[in-house]
mmCIF file of C-alpha atoms in Angstrom:
data_model
loop_
_atom_site.group_PDB
_atom_site.id
_atom_site.type_symbol
_atom_site.label_atom_id
_atom_site.label_comp_id
_atom_site.label_asym_id
_atom_site.label_seq_id
_atom_site.Cartn_x
_atom_site.Cartn_y
_atom_site.Cartn_z
ATOM 1 C CA MET A 309 0.000 0.000 0.000
ATOM 2 C CA ARG A 310 2.829 2.372 -0.714
ATOM 3 C CA ARG A 311 2.975 4.946 -3.436
ATOM 4 C CA VAL A 312 5.707 7.307 -4.546
ATOM 5 C CA ILE A 313 4.671 10.883 -3.821
ATOM 6 C CA THR A 314 5.122 13.332 -6.676
ATOM 7 C CA GLY A 315 7.067 16.612 -6.503
ATOM 8 C CA LEU A 316 6.174 19.289 -3.994
ATOM 9 C CA LEU A 317 3.512 21.837 -4.857
ATOM 10 C CA VAL A 318 4.536 25.335 -5.839
ATOM 11 C CA SER A 319 1.234 27.152 -5.291
ATOM 12 C CA VAL A 320 0.866 29.333 -2.183
ATOM 13 C CA LEU A 321 -2.315 29.785 -0.141
ATOM 14 C CA GLY A 322 -1.854 33.149 1.516
ATOM 15 C CA SER A 323 0.823 34.433 3.853
ATOM 16 C CA ALA A 324 0.408 31.620 6.387
ATOM 17 C CA VAL A 325 1.667 29.030 3.901
ATOM 18 C CA LEU A 326 5.401 28.921 3.167
ATOM 19 C CA HIS A 327 5.526 25.847 0.934
ATOM 20 C CA ALA A 328 3.924 22.441 0.568
ATOM 21 C CA GLU A 329 5.065 19.233 2.168
ATOM 22 C CA VAL A 330 3.929 15.703 2.913
ATOM 23 C CA LEU A 331 1.340 15.854 5.706
ATOM 24 C CA THR A 332 0.780 12.937 8.070
ATOM 25 C CA ILE A 333 -2.319 11.884 9.985
ATOM 26 C CA PRO A 334 -1.328 9.106 12.423
ATOM 27 C CA VAL A 335 -4.110 6.619 13.186
ATOM 28 C CA VAL A 336 -2.534 5.729 16.512
ATOM 29 C CA GLY A 337 -3.566 2.425 18.025
ATOM 30 C CA GLN A 338 -4.532 1.087 14.592
ATOM 31 C CA GLY A 339 -0.941 0.764 13.321
ATOM 32 C CA TRP A 340 -1.185 2.907 10.184
ATOM 33 C CA GLN A 341 -1.089 6.499 8.931
ATOM 34 C CA ILE A 342 -2.488 8.634 6.125
ATOM 35 C CA LYS A 343 -0.148 10.788 4.033
ATOM 36 C CA PHE A 344 -0.711 13.356 1.286
ATOM 37 C CA GLU A 345 0.747 16.551 -0.161
ATOM 38 C CA GLY A 346 -0.611 19.797 1.233
ATOM 39 C CA PRO A 347 0.322 23.285 2.429
ATOM 40 C CA VAL A 348 2.347 23.663 5.618
ATOM 41 C CA LEU A 349 -0.194 23.885 8.429
ATOM 42 C CA ALA A 350 -0.455 26.650 11.000
ATOM 43 C CA VAL A 351 -2.532 24.716 13.537
ATOM 44 C CA GLU A 352 -3.913 21.206 13.902
ATOM 45 C CA SER A 353 -5.867 19.140 16.412
ATOM 46 C CA GLN A 354 -6.733 15.490 16.801
ATOM 47 C CA GLU A 355 -9.413 13.782 18.873
ATOM 48 C CA TYR A 356 -9.360 10.029 19.395
ATOM 49 C CA GLN A 357 -12.421 7.854 19.808
ATOM 50 C CA ALA A 358 -12.644 4.201 20.754
ATOM 51 C CA ASP A 359 -12.712 3.085 17.114
ATOM 52 C CA GLY A 360 -11.009 5.943 15.257
ATOM 53 C CA LEU A 361 -10.270 9.653 15.230
ATOM 54 C CA THR A 362 -11.274 13.113 14.030
ATOM 55 C CA TYR A 363 -8.462 15.314 12.709
ATOM 56 C CA ARG A 364 -8.476 19.016 11.736
ATOM 57 C CA GLY A 365 -5.775 21.271 10.288
ATOM 58 C CA ASN A 366 -5.631 24.816 8.909
ATOM 59 C CA ALA A 367 -3.288 26.971 6.844
ATOM 60 C CA GLY A 368 -4.742 30.340 5.869
ATOM 61 C CA ARG A 369 -7.553 29.742 3.362
ATOM 62 C CA PHE A 370 -6.862 25.985 3.374
ATOM 63 C CA ASN A 371 -8.624 23.567 5.731
ATOM 64 C CA VAL A 372 -8.271 19.810 6.030
ATOM 65 C CA SER A 373 -10.081 17.262 8.168
ATOM 66 C CA ALA A 374 -10.232 13.499 8.423
ATOM 67 C CA PHE A 375 -12.680 11.117 10.009
ATOM 68 C CA VAL A 376 -11.762 7.487 10.739
ATOM 69 C CA GLY A 377 -14.426 5.257 12.204
ATOM 70 C CA ALA A 378 -16.509 2.115 12.029
ATOM 71 C CA PRO A 379 -18.444 1.448 8.788
ATOM 72 C CA ALA A 380 -22.128 2.289 8.666
ATOM 73 C CA GLY A 381 -24.763 -0.394 8.228
ATOM 74 C CA LYS A 382 -23.377 -3.559 6.655
ATOM 75 C CA GLY A 383 -20.124 -1.822 5.778
ATOM 76 C CA GLY A 384 -18.429 -2.401 2.448
ATOM 77 C CA ASP A 385 -15.522 -1.244 0.303
ATOM 78 C CA SER A 386 -14.256 2.242 -0.570
ATOM 79 C CA LYS A 387 -17.142 2.849 -2.992
ATOM 80 C CA ALA A 388 -19.657 1.943 -0.293
ATOM 81 C CA CYS A 389 -17.861 4.379 2.013
ATOM 82 C CA ARG A 390 -18.069 7.124 -0.641
ATOM 83 C CA ASP A 391 -21.726 6.449 -1.391
ATOM 84 C CA HIS A 392 -22.654 6.615 2.301
ATOM 85 C CA PHE A 393 -20.859 9.866 3.161
ATOM 86 C CA TRP A 394 -21.533 11.651 -0.132
ATOM 87 C CA LYS A 395 -25.245 10.867 0.105
ATOM 88 C CA GLN A 396 -25.275 12.982 3.255
ATOM 89 C CA SER A 397 -22.996 15.739 1.914
ATOM 90 C CA CYS A 398 -24.727 16.205 -1.437
ATOM 91 C CA GLU A 399 -27.903 17.352 0.310
ATOM 92 C CA ASN A 400 -26.142 20.655 1.031
ATOM 93 C CA PRO A 401 -28.141 23.244 -1.009
ATOM 94 C CA MET A 402 -25.013 25.398 -1.494
ATOM 95 C CA ILE A 403 -23.308 22.752 -3.649
ATOM 96 C CA GLN A 404 -23.083 23.781 -7.289
ATOM 97 C CA LYS A 405 -24.454 20.689 -9.010
ATOM 98 C CA ASP A 406 -22.447 21.215 -12.206
ATOM 99 C CA SER A 407 -19.191 21.312 -10.176
ATOM 100 C CA VAL A 408 -19.510 17.767 -8.814
ATOM 101 C CA LYS A 409 -17.031 15.284 -10.293
ATOM 102 C CA GLN A 410 -16.360 11.730 -9.136
ATOM 103 C CA TRP A 411 -13.170 9.833 -9.933
ATOM 104 C CA SER A 412 -10.869 7.210 -8.485
ATOM 105 C CA THR A 413 -7.208 6.725 -7.596
ATOM 106 C CA PRO A 414 -5.581 3.397 -6.664
ATOM 107 C CA MET A 415 -5.996 4.442 -3.019
ATOM 108 C CA CYS A 416 -9.367 6.180 -2.722
ATOM 109 C CA GLU A 417 -12.664 7.333 -4.240
ATOM 110 C CA CYS A 418 -12.709 11.102 -4.827
ATOM 111 C CA VAL A 419 -15.454 13.707 -5.147
ATOM 112 C CA GLU A 420 -14.773 17.307 -6.226
ATOM 113 C CA SER A 421 -17.339 20.044 -5.578
ATOM 114 C CA VAL A 422 -17.793 23.800 -5.193
ATOM 115 C CA THR A 423 -20.115 25.508 -2.723
ATOM 116 C CA LYS A 424 -21.362 29.081 -2.881
ATOM 117 C CA GLY A 425 -23.116 31.037 -0.186
ATOM 118 C CA GLU A 426 -23.066 34.270 1.802
ATOM 119 C CA SER A 427 -20.864 35.157 4.749
ATOM 120 C CA LEU A 428 -21.243 38.517 6.507
ATOM 121 C CA GLY A 429 -23.288 39.775 3.585
ATOM 122 C CA GLU A 430 -20.701 38.810 0.974
ATOM 123 C CA GLU A 431 -20.708 35.888 -1.426
ATOM 124 C CA SER A 432 -18.220 33.200 -0.542
ATOM 125 C CA THR A 433 -16.956 30.323 -2.666
ATOM 126 C CA LEU A 434 -15.227 27.157 -1.456
ATOM 127 C CA ALA A 435 -13.605 24.424 -3.504
ATOM 128 C CA HIS A 436 -13.720 20.956 -1.921
ATOM 129 C CA ILE A 437 -12.177 17.522 -2.371
ATOM 130 C CA ASN A 438 -13.328 14.450 -0.453
ATOM 131 C CA CYS A 439 -11.252 11.259 -0.464
ATOM 132 C CA TYR A 440 -13.030 8.139 0.755
ATOM 133 C CA PHE A 441 -11.575 4.707 1.420
ATOM 134 C CA GLU A 442 -11.970 1.544 3.476
ATOM 135 C CA LEU A 443 -9.011 0.038 5.298
ATOM 136 C CA LEU A 444 -8.792 -2.778 7.849
ATOM 137 C CA GLY A 445 -12.459 -2.493 8.738
ATOM 138 C CA LYS A 446 -12.462 1.319 9.029
ATOM 139 C CA TRP A 447 -14.160 3.900 6.822
ATOM 140 C CA VAL A 448 -12.199 7.080 6.174
ATOM 141 C CA ASP A 449 -13.285 10.500 4.866
ATOM 142 C CA VAL A 450 -10.447 12.970 4.202
ATOM 143 C CA HIS A 451 -11.862 16.394 3.300
ATOM 144 C CA ALA A 452 -9.923 19.464 2.144
ATOM 145 C CA SER A 453 -11.223 22.876 1.079
ATOM 146 C CA VAL A 454 -9.986 26.306 0.009
ATOM 147 C CA ILE A 455 -11.838 29.595 0.469
ATOM 148 C CA SER A 456 -12.024 31.863 -2.616
ATOM 149 C CA PRO A 457 -10.106 29.331 -4.707
ATOM 150 C CA THR A 458 -7.914 30.160 -7.683
ATOM 151 C CA ASP A 459 -7.284 27.704 -10.508
ATOM 152 C CA ASP A 460 -3.967 26.815 -8.847
ATOM 153 C CA ASP A 461 -5.803 26.116 -5.584
ATOM 154 C CA LYS A 462 -8.144 23.695 -7.354
ATOM 155 C CA LYS A 463 -5.147 21.954 -8.927
ATOM 156 C CA MET A 464 -3.597 21.717 -5.473
ATOM 157 C CA LEU A 465 -6.704 19.949 -4.116
ATOM 158 C CA LYS A 466 -6.591 17.473 -6.984
ATOM 159 C CA THR A 467 -2.877 16.836 -6.375
ATOM 160 C CA LEU A 468 -3.653 16.265 -2.698
ATOM 161 C CA ALA A 469 -6.135 13.539 -3.633
ATOM 162 C CA GLU A 470 -3.813 11.973 -6.228
ATOM 163 C CA SER A 471 -0.927 11.867 -3.734
ATOM 164 C CA LEU A 472 -2.949 10.415 -0.857
ATOM 165 C CA PHE A 473 -1.790 7.015 0.359
ATOM 166 C CA TYR A 474 -1.757 5.011 3.568
ATOM 167 C CA CYS A 475 0.864 2.735 5.079
ATOM 168 C CA THR A 476 2.102 1.229 8.319
ATOM 169 C CA PHE A 477 4.341 3.305 10.572
ATOM 170 C CA SER A 478 7.817 3.450 9.087
ATOM 171 C CA ARG A 479 10.967 2.702 11.058
ATOM 172 C CA PHE A 480 13.398 5.566 11.532
ATOM 173 C CA LYS A 481 17.063 4.660 11.173
ATOM 174 C CA GLY A 482 19.894 6.946 12.167
ATOM 175 C CA PRO A 483 21.471 8.717 15.143
ATOM 176 C CA GLY A 484 19.106 11.686 15.053
ATOM 177 C CA GLN A 485 16.448 13.572 13.141
ATOM 178 C CA GLN A 486 16.868 17.119 11.852
ATOM 179 C CA PHE A 487 14.159 19.768 11.576
ATOM 180 C CA VAL A 488 14.626 23.066 9.705
ATOM 181 C CA LEU A 489 12.892 25.900 11.566
ATOM 182 C CA GLY A 490 12.733 28.618 8.925
ATOM 183 C CA SER A 491 14.987 31.609 9.447
ATOM 184 C CA MET A 492 15.921 30.574 13.002
ATOM 185 C CA GLY A 493 18.013 27.539 12.163
ATOM 186 C CA ARG A 494 17.983 23.775 12.413
ATOM 187 C CA VAL A 495 17.515 21.475 15.399
ATOM 188 C CA GLN A 496 18.677 17.864 15.619
ATOM 189 C CA MET A 497 17.479 15.428 18.256
ATOM 190 C CA ASP A 498 17.489 11.694 18.935
ATOM 191 C CA VAL A 499 13.781 10.834 18.669
ATOM 192 C CA PRO A 500 13.043 7.633 20.652
ATOM 193 C CA ALA A 501 12.008 4.583 18.616
ATOM 194 C CA ALA A 502 8.486 4.545 20.102
ATOM 195 C CA TRP A 503 7.782 8.104 18.901
ATOM 196 C CA ARG A 504 7.349 9.432 15.353
ATOM 197 C CA ALA A 505 7.611 12.993 14.099
ATOM 198 C CA GLY A 506 4.290 14.316 12.817
ATOM 199 C CA ASN A 507 3.563 17.583 11.052
ATOM 200 C CA HIS A 508 5.654 20.735 11.308
ATOM 201 C CA CYS A 509 3.302 23.692 11.846
ATOM 202 C CA VAL A 510 4.277 27.334 11.226
ATOM 203 C CA THR A 511 2.450 30.399 12.556
ATOM 204 C CA GLN A 512 3.156 34.105 12.744
ATOM 205 C CA GLY A 513 3.330 34.975 16.426
ATOM 206 C CA ILE A 514 2.535 38.351 17.978
ATOM 207 C CA GLY A 515 5.846 40.058 18.736
ATOM 208 C CA THR A 516 7.836 36.834 18.292
ATOM 209 C CA GLY A 517 7.914 36.407 14.512
ATOM 210 C CA GLU A 518 7.541 32.881 13.179
ATOM 211 C CA GLN A 519 6.643 30.121 15.602
ATOM 212 C CA HIS A 520 7.521 26.557 14.619
ATOM 213 C CA THR A 521 5.725 23.674 16.325
ATOM 214 C CA LEU A 522 6.979 20.093 16.044
ATOM 215 C CA SER A 523 4.538 17.318 16.943
ATOM 216 C CA PHE A 524 5.439 13.760 17.859
ATOM 217 C CA PHE A 525 3.135 10.821 18.411
ATOM 218 C CA SER A 526 3.349 7.426 20.071
ATOM 219 C CA ILE A 527 2.844 4.676 17.500
ATOM 220 C CA THR A 528 0.784 2.618 19.964
ATOM 221 C CA ASP A 529 -1.007 4.902 22.434
ATOM 222 C CA PRO A 530 -3.249 7.877 21.469
ATOM 223 C CA HIS A 531 -3.199 9.137 25.066
ATOM 224 C CA LYS A 532 0.443 10.197 24.756
ATOM 225 C CA SER A 533 1.481 13.440 23.091
ATOM 226 C CA TRP A 534 4.607 15.556 22.654
ATOM 227 C CA LYS A 535 4.796 19.078 21.220
ATOM 228 C CA MET A 536 7.666 21.557 20.969
ATOM 229 C CA THR A 537 7.210 25.200 19.909
ATOM 230 C CA PHE A 538 10.294 27.278 18.976
ATOM 231 C CA PHE A 539 10.418 31.061 18.575
ATOM 232 C CA ASN A 540 12.922 33.918 18.722
ATOM 233 C CA SER A 541 13.105 35.698 22.062
ATOM 234 C CA GLU A 542 14.248 39.198 22.935
ATOM 235 C CA VAL A 543 15.302 37.812 26.311
ATOM 236 C CA ARG A 544 18.692 36.095 26.262
ATOM 237 C CA TYR A 545 18.952 32.744 28.054
ATOM 238 C CA LYS A 546 22.525 32.018 29.069
ATOM 239 C CA THR A 547 22.189 30.468 32.518
ATOM 240 C CA LEU A 548 19.919 27.995 34.270
ATOM 241 C CA ASN A 549 18.619 30.828 36.430
ATOM 242 C CA ASP A 550 17.607 32.803 33.315
ATOM 243 C CA ILE A 551 15.357 30.050 32.003
ATOM 244 C CA GLN A 552 13.995 29.086 35.419
ATOM 245 C CA GLN A 553 12.812 32.677 35.876
ATOM 246 C CA THR A 554 10.947 32.479 32.562
ATOM 247 C CA ALA A 555 9.405 29.148 33.588
ATOM 248 C CA GLN A 556 8.221 30.726 36.824
ATOM 249 C CA ARG A 557 6.621 33.615 34.912
ATOM 250 C CA PHE A 558 4.735 31.155 32.700
ATOM 251 C CA ALA A 559 3.566 29.315 35.829
ATOM 252 C CA ALA A 560 2.415 32.565 37.462
ATOM 253 C CA ALA A 561 0.440 33.445 34.319
ATOM 254 C CA GLY A 562 -1.307 30.062 34.380
ATOM 255 C CA SER A 563 0.434 28.803 31.235
ATOM 256 C CA VAL A 564 1.935 25.797 33.021
ATOM 257 C CA GLU A 565 -0.013 22.850 34.475
ATOM 258 C CA GLY A 566 0.344 22.309 38.215
ATOM 259 C CA GLU A 567 3.035 23.587 40.535
ATOM 260 C CA GLY A 568 5.924 21.174 39.990
ATOM 261 C CA GLN A 569 9.441 22.353 40.761
ATOM 262 C CA MET A 570 11.515 23.161 37.686
ATOM 263 C CA GLN A 571 14.536 20.886 37.375
ATOM 264 C CA GLU A 572 17.539 21.364 35.089
ATOM 265 C CA ILE A 573 17.735 19.522 31.762
ATOM 266 C CA LYS A 574 21.313 18.617 30.903
ATOM 267 C CA LEU A 575 21.765 19.755 27.284
ATOM 268 C CA LYS A 576 24.600 19.304 24.821
ATOM 269 C CA GLN A 577 24.292 23.055 24.289
ATOM 270 C CA GLY A 578 22.124 25.751 25.792
ATOM 271 C CA VAL A 579 20.018 25.668 28.969
ATOM 272 C CA GLY A 580 16.747 24.035 29.902
ATOM 273 C CA CYS A 581 14.458 23.034 32.745
ATOM 274 C CA HIS A 582 11.280 21.002 33.225
ATOM 275 C CA ALA A 583 8.690 20.026 35.805
ATOM 276 C CA GLU A 584 6.419 17.010 36.039
ATOM 277 C CA ASN A 585 2.863 17.522 37.228
ATOM 278 C CA THR A 586 -0.228 15.346 37.579
ATOM 279 C CA ASP A 587 -3.491 16.632 36.140
ATOM 280 C CA THR A 588 -6.509 15.122 37.874
ATOM 281 C CA SER A 589 -9.158 17.370 36.295
ATOM 282 C CA PRO A 590 -12.277 15.526 35.064
ATOM 283 C CA ALA A 591 -12.021 14.048 31.587
ATOM 284 C CA ASP A 592 -14.665 14.570 28.892
ATOM 285 C CA GLU A 593 -15.830 10.979 29.162
ATOM 286 C CA PRO A 594 -17.358 9.966 32.529
ATOM 287 C CA ALA A 595 -15.691 6.556 32.311
ATOM 288 C CA GLN A 596 -12.316 8.296 32.405
ATOM 289 C CA ALA A 597 -13.188 10.996 34.925
ATOM 290 C CA SER A 598 -10.887 9.581 37.582
ATOM 291 C CA LYS A 599 -7.979 8.861 35.234
ATOM 292 C CA ALA A 600 -5.003 11.144 35.911
ATOM 293 C CA LYS A 601 -2.379 12.156 33.401
ATOM 294 C CA VAL A 602 1.185 13.247 33.941
ATOM 295 C CA ILE A 603 2.544 16.290 32.115
ATOM 296 C CA SER A 604 6.160 17.312 31.687
ATOM 297 C CA THR A 605 6.375 21.011 30.917
ATOM 298 C CA ALA A 606 9.800 22.098 29.718
ATOM 299 C CA PHE A 607 11.568 25.259 28.619
ATOM 300 C CA VAL A 608 14.676 24.931 26.495
ATOM 301 C CA ALA A 609 16.965 27.558 24.966
ATOM 302 C CA PRO A 610 19.382 25.726 22.634
ATOM 303 C CA VAL A 611 20.944 29.123 21.882
ATOM 304 C CA PRO A 612 20.458 32.345 23.907
ATOM 305 C CA ASP A 613 17.920 33.988 21.535
ATOM 306 C CA VAL A 614 15.691 30.947 20.795
ATOM 307 C CA LEU A 615 13.174 29.593 23.310
ATOM 308 C CA SER A 616 11.230 26.342 23.051
ATOM 309 C CA THR A 617 8.167 25.570 25.170
ATOM 310 C CA ILE A 618 7.549 21.826 25.404
ATOM 311 C CA SER A 619 4.722 19.620 26.646
ATOM 312 C CA ILE A 620 4.931 15.824 26.984
ATOM 313 C CA VAL A 621 1.819 13.982 28.176
ATOM 314 C CA ALA A 622 1.230 10.384 29.296
ATOM 315 C CA GLU A 623 -0.887 8.513 31.824
ATOM 316 C CA ASP A 624 1.955 7.310 34.023
ATOM 317 C CA ALA A 625 5.067 9.148 35.229
ATOM 318 C CA LYS A 626 7.013 5.881 34.972
ATOM 319 C CA ASP A 627 5.894 5.154 31.409
ATOM 320 C CA PRO A 628 9.029 4.222 29.391
ATOM 321 C CA GLU A 629 7.941 6.272 26.357
ATOM 322 C CA PHE A 630 7.264 9.316 28.538
ATOM 323 C CA LEU A 631 10.673 9.042 30.197
ATOM 324 C CA ALA A 632 12.385 8.448 26.837
ATOM 325 C CA ALA A 633 10.846 11.645 25.437
ATOM 326 C CA ILE A 634 12.114 13.697 28.401
ATOM 327 C CA HIS A 635 15.565 12.145 28.060
ATOM 328 C CA ALA A 636 15.585 12.949 24.326
ATOM 329 C CA LEU A 637 15.449 16.674 25.093
ATOM 330 C CA GLY A 638 19.012 16.393 26.353
ATOM 331 C CA THR A 639 20.205 15.256 22.908
ATOM 332 C CA MET A 640 19.082 18.479 21.234
ATOM 333 C CA GLU A 641 21.688 20.230 19.074
ATOM 334 C CA TRP A 642 21.277 23.534 17.243
ATOM 335 C CA SER A 643 22.664 24.867 13.980
ATOM 336 C CA SER A 644 22.411 28.587 13.243
ATOM 337 C CA ASN A 645 20.519 29.901 10.241
ATOM 338 C CA LYS A 646 23.780 30.539 8.406
ATOM 339 C CA ALA A 647 24.966 26.983 8.994
ATOM 340 C CA ALA A 648 21.537 25.564 8.144
ATOM 341 C CA LYS A 649 21.421 27.404 4.816
ATOM 342 C CA GLY A 650 24.822 26.051 3.918
ATOM 343 C CA LYS A 651 23.504 22.473 4.259
ATOM 344 C CA GLU A 652 20.333 22.911 2.214
#
């Protein structure tokens, strides 16, 4: 179930999108992932259910979502999946009937459409692509749309559908993984074998310039998460005391869970600290209301003018994957923008 992905897109969807890349939606606990070409995301979220997940991502005028769940009725193949979901979607009165096109790829059943309506008194147009498929007893609906689409945007949606494929989690081989963080530089880190790097999100922060968020996911447990956000800082972090003071300010502002004491992270370069806290607030599901989760909140400055805020979440403070993620922070190495450009 593997497919070679074609060249990267060159179209741009507004200022929030820098370039296109291969996006990943991990279906954690099921052993596989969805991949396709799309614009670099600014934000994303993922909610897990007992039998699947709901994913959402955004980049300017571009939105993408995915639903993975149990088949409806008697189930069936990818065409049955398409027929079920599209029967519900096509009842939308804003769909332009002459815009609907159905076609297939080796991986999925696709439906293109355009909707027109009014928003705040002005006419709005959205181009859509839905990719439907059945895999290992699950039905999947990947939906992407662009507001006020250009011809290039519509081509981008079609390329997204043509590039979509699904596969098992790949094995990473090597001493470390590198991540290019725009104009700031490049970070390398030994990502533990039980974790996989997800999507690299880029946003324009207020007063901090670009913010780069790296997401990692456990290949077996959807209740574990790991996110790292890097941004330039006017404050210079040269000593452990410098970064502990910043951590305390975040805690005072309510940006840090709990009241754990900040401990030093031994880095190859730079300074860092972290605290472990237990969150016992009620969960959304009553059956899990008493289940606690442990959170490691960290602050790392690999170089004096770059700060990273980090959150690692698990259900047990002694969980090997949780501990491995915290330990991995100590392997972080930084290359300046000048050095990073020389390697590209």
